[in-house]
PDB file of C-alpha atoms in Angstrom:
ATOM      1  CA  MET A   1       6.014  -4.993  16.528  1.00 91.00           C
ATOM      2  CA  THR A   2       2.987  -6.554  17.419  1.00 95.00           C
ATOM      3  CA  CYS A   3      -0.202  -6.855  14.964  1.00 96.00           C
ATOM      4  CA  TYR A   4      -2.659  -3.642  15.754  1.00 95.00           C
ATOM      5  CA  THR A   5      -5.665  -5.787  14.365  1.00 96.00           C
ATOM      6  CA  CYS A   6      -5.827  -9.201  15.928  1.00 96.00           C
ATOM      7  CA  LYS A   7      -2.961  -8.028  18.938  1.00 95.00           C
ATOM      8  CA  THR A   8      -1.365 -11.267  18.599  1.00 95.00           C
ATOM      9  CA  GLY A   9       1.081 -11.962  15.613  1.00 97.00           C
ATOM     10  CA  ARG A  10       4.459 -10.269  14.975  1.00 97.00           C
ATOM     11  CA  THR A  11       5.003  -8.213  11.458  1.00 98.00           C
ATOM     12  CA  GLU A  12       8.234  -8.732   9.427  1.00 98.00           C
ATOM     13  CA  PRO A  13       9.201  -7.454   6.207  1.00 98.00           C
ATOM     14  CA  GLY A  14       7.432  -8.190   3.154  1.00 97.00           C
ATOM     15  CA  ARG A  15       5.490  -7.510   0.203  1.00 97.00           C
ATOM     16  CA  THR A  16       1.733  -6.493  -0.769  1.00 97.00           C
ATOM     17  CA  SER A  17      -0.847  -4.656  -2.583  1.00 96.00           C
ATOM     18  CA  PHE A  18      -1.788  -0.481  -2.103  1.00 96.00           C
ATOM     19  CA  VAL A  19      -4.953   0.584  -2.913  1.00 95.00           C
ATOM     20  CA  SER A  20      -6.367   3.941  -3.441  1.00 94.00           C
ATOM     21  CA  GLU A  21      -9.831   4.705  -5.159  1.00 92.00           C
ATOM     22  CA  ARG A  22     -11.273   8.383  -5.849  1.00 89.00           C
ATOM     23  CA  ASP A  23     -14.447   8.721  -7.685  1.00 88.00           C
ATOM     24  CA  ASP A  24     -14.708   6.427 -10.891  1.00 87.00           C
ATOM     25  CA  ARG A  25     -10.667   6.249 -10.472  1.00 91.00           C
ATOM     26  CA  LEU A  26      -8.843   2.994  -9.304  1.00 93.00           C
ATOM     27  CA  VAL A  27      -4.985   2.763  -8.692  1.00 94.00           C
ATOM     28  CA  VAL A  28      -3.604  -0.875  -8.064  1.00 95.00           C
ATOM     29  CA  ILE A  29       0.490  -0.585  -6.279  1.00 96.00           C
ATOM     30  CA  ARG A  30       1.986  -4.164  -6.204  1.00 96.00           C
ATOM     31  CA  ASP A  31       4.746  -5.540  -5.020  1.00 96.00           C
ATOM     32  CA  ALA A  32       4.618  -2.686  -2.182  1.00 97.00           C
ATOM     33  CA  PRO A  33       7.294  -3.183   0.889  1.00 97.00           C
ATOM     34  CA  ALA A  34       5.343  -3.728   3.899  1.00 98.00           C
ATOM     35  CA  LEU A  35       5.634  -4.845   7.417  1.00 98.00           C
ATOM     36  CA  ILE A  36       3.079  -7.940   7.682  1.00 98.00           C
ATOM     37  CA  CYS A  37       0.978  -9.554  10.238  1.00 98.00           C
ATOM     38  CA  ARG A  38       2.388 -13.564  10.672  1.00 97.00           C
ATOM     39  CA  GLN A  39      -0.846 -14.173  12.216  1.00 97.00           C
ATOM     40  CA  CYS A  40      -3.421 -12.576  10.210  1.00 97.00           C
ATOM     41  CA  GLY A  41      -1.758 -11.035   7.156  1.00 96.00           C
ATOM     42  CA  GLU A  42      -2.623  -7.603   7.953  1.00 97.00           C
ATOM     43  CA  ALA A  43      -0.123  -5.528   5.934  1.00 97.00           C
ATOM     44  CA  TYR A  44       1.202  -2.174   7.622  1.00 97.00           C
ATOM     45  CA  PHE A  45       3.563   0.589   5.720  1.00 97.00           C
ATOM     46  CA  GLU A  46       6.449   2.515   7.061  1.00 96.00           C
ATOM     47  CA  ASN A  47       6.659   6.535   6.943  1.00 96.00           C
ATOM     48  CA  ASP A  48       8.973   6.526   3.661  1.00 96.00           C
ATOM     49  CA  ALA A  49       6.974   3.981   1.458  1.00 96.00           C
ATOM     50  CA  ALA A  50       3.758   5.108   2.854  1.00 96.00           C
ATOM     51  CA  LEU A  51       4.686   8.896   1.733  1.00 96.00           C
ATOM     52  CA  ALA A  52       6.007   7.179  -1.690  1.00 95.00           C
ATOM     53  CA  LEU A  53       2.892   5.191  -2.629  1.00 96.00           C
ATOM     54  CA  TYR A  54       0.482   8.067  -2.032  1.00 95.00           C
ATOM     55  CA  GLU A  55       2.654  10.244  -3.708  1.00 94.00           C
ATOM     56  CA  GLN A  56       2.687   7.568  -6.719  1.00 93.00           C
ATOM     57  CA  ALA A  57      -1.556   7.251  -6.417  1.00 93.00           C
ATOM     58  CA  GLU A  58      -2.121  10.745  -6.447  1.00 92.00           C
ATOM     59  CA  LYS A  59      -0.408  11.125  -9.955  1.00 91.00           C
ATOM     60  CA  LEU A  60      -2.096   8.328 -11.190  1.00 90.00           C
ATOM     61  CA  LEU A  61      -5.163   9.189 -10.038  1.00 90.00           C
ATOM     62  CA  THR A  62      -4.990  12.840 -11.078  1.00 88.00           C
ATOM     63  CA  GLU A  63      -3.045  11.942 -14.111  1.00 85.00           C
ATOM     64  CA  GLY A  64      -4.134   8.341 -15.104  1.00 73.00           C
ATOM     65  CA  GLU A  65      -6.661   6.301 -16.724  1.00 79.00           C
ATOM     66  CA  ASP A  66      -9.935   4.760 -14.986  1.00 85.00           C
ATOM     67  CA  VAL A  67      -8.001   1.937 -13.526  1.00 88.00           C
ATOM     68  CA  GLU A  68      -4.198   2.418 -13.493  1.00 82.00           C
ATOM     69  CA  ILE A  69      -2.461  -1.406 -12.103  1.00 87.00           C
ATOM     70  CA  VAL A  70       1.819  -0.090 -11.655  1.00 88.00           C
ATOM     71  CA  LYS A  71       4.363  -1.628  -9.807  1.00 90.00           C
ATOM     72  CA  TYR A  72       6.048   0.109  -6.540  1.00 89.00           C
ATOM     73  CA  ALA A  73       8.739   2.219  -7.395  1.00 81.00           C
ATOM     74  CA  ALA A  74      10.700   4.365  -5.096  1.00 73.00           C
TER      75      ALA A  74
END
């Protein structure tokens, strides 16, 4: 797909970090699957991965420590 941010780059499958923050808590999920623009580096999460990331982040934000850094788990 063409990148929505830079409008010229093409995306390809890769891995990146997903960051979510609420109040005083921060969650970083590393090694998340994404489509990444070869031109500008913008990352896009496909539906299944996005749902898994939001569910994992929500659980960590409500039950975890102030800062959590974990590896992606589908």
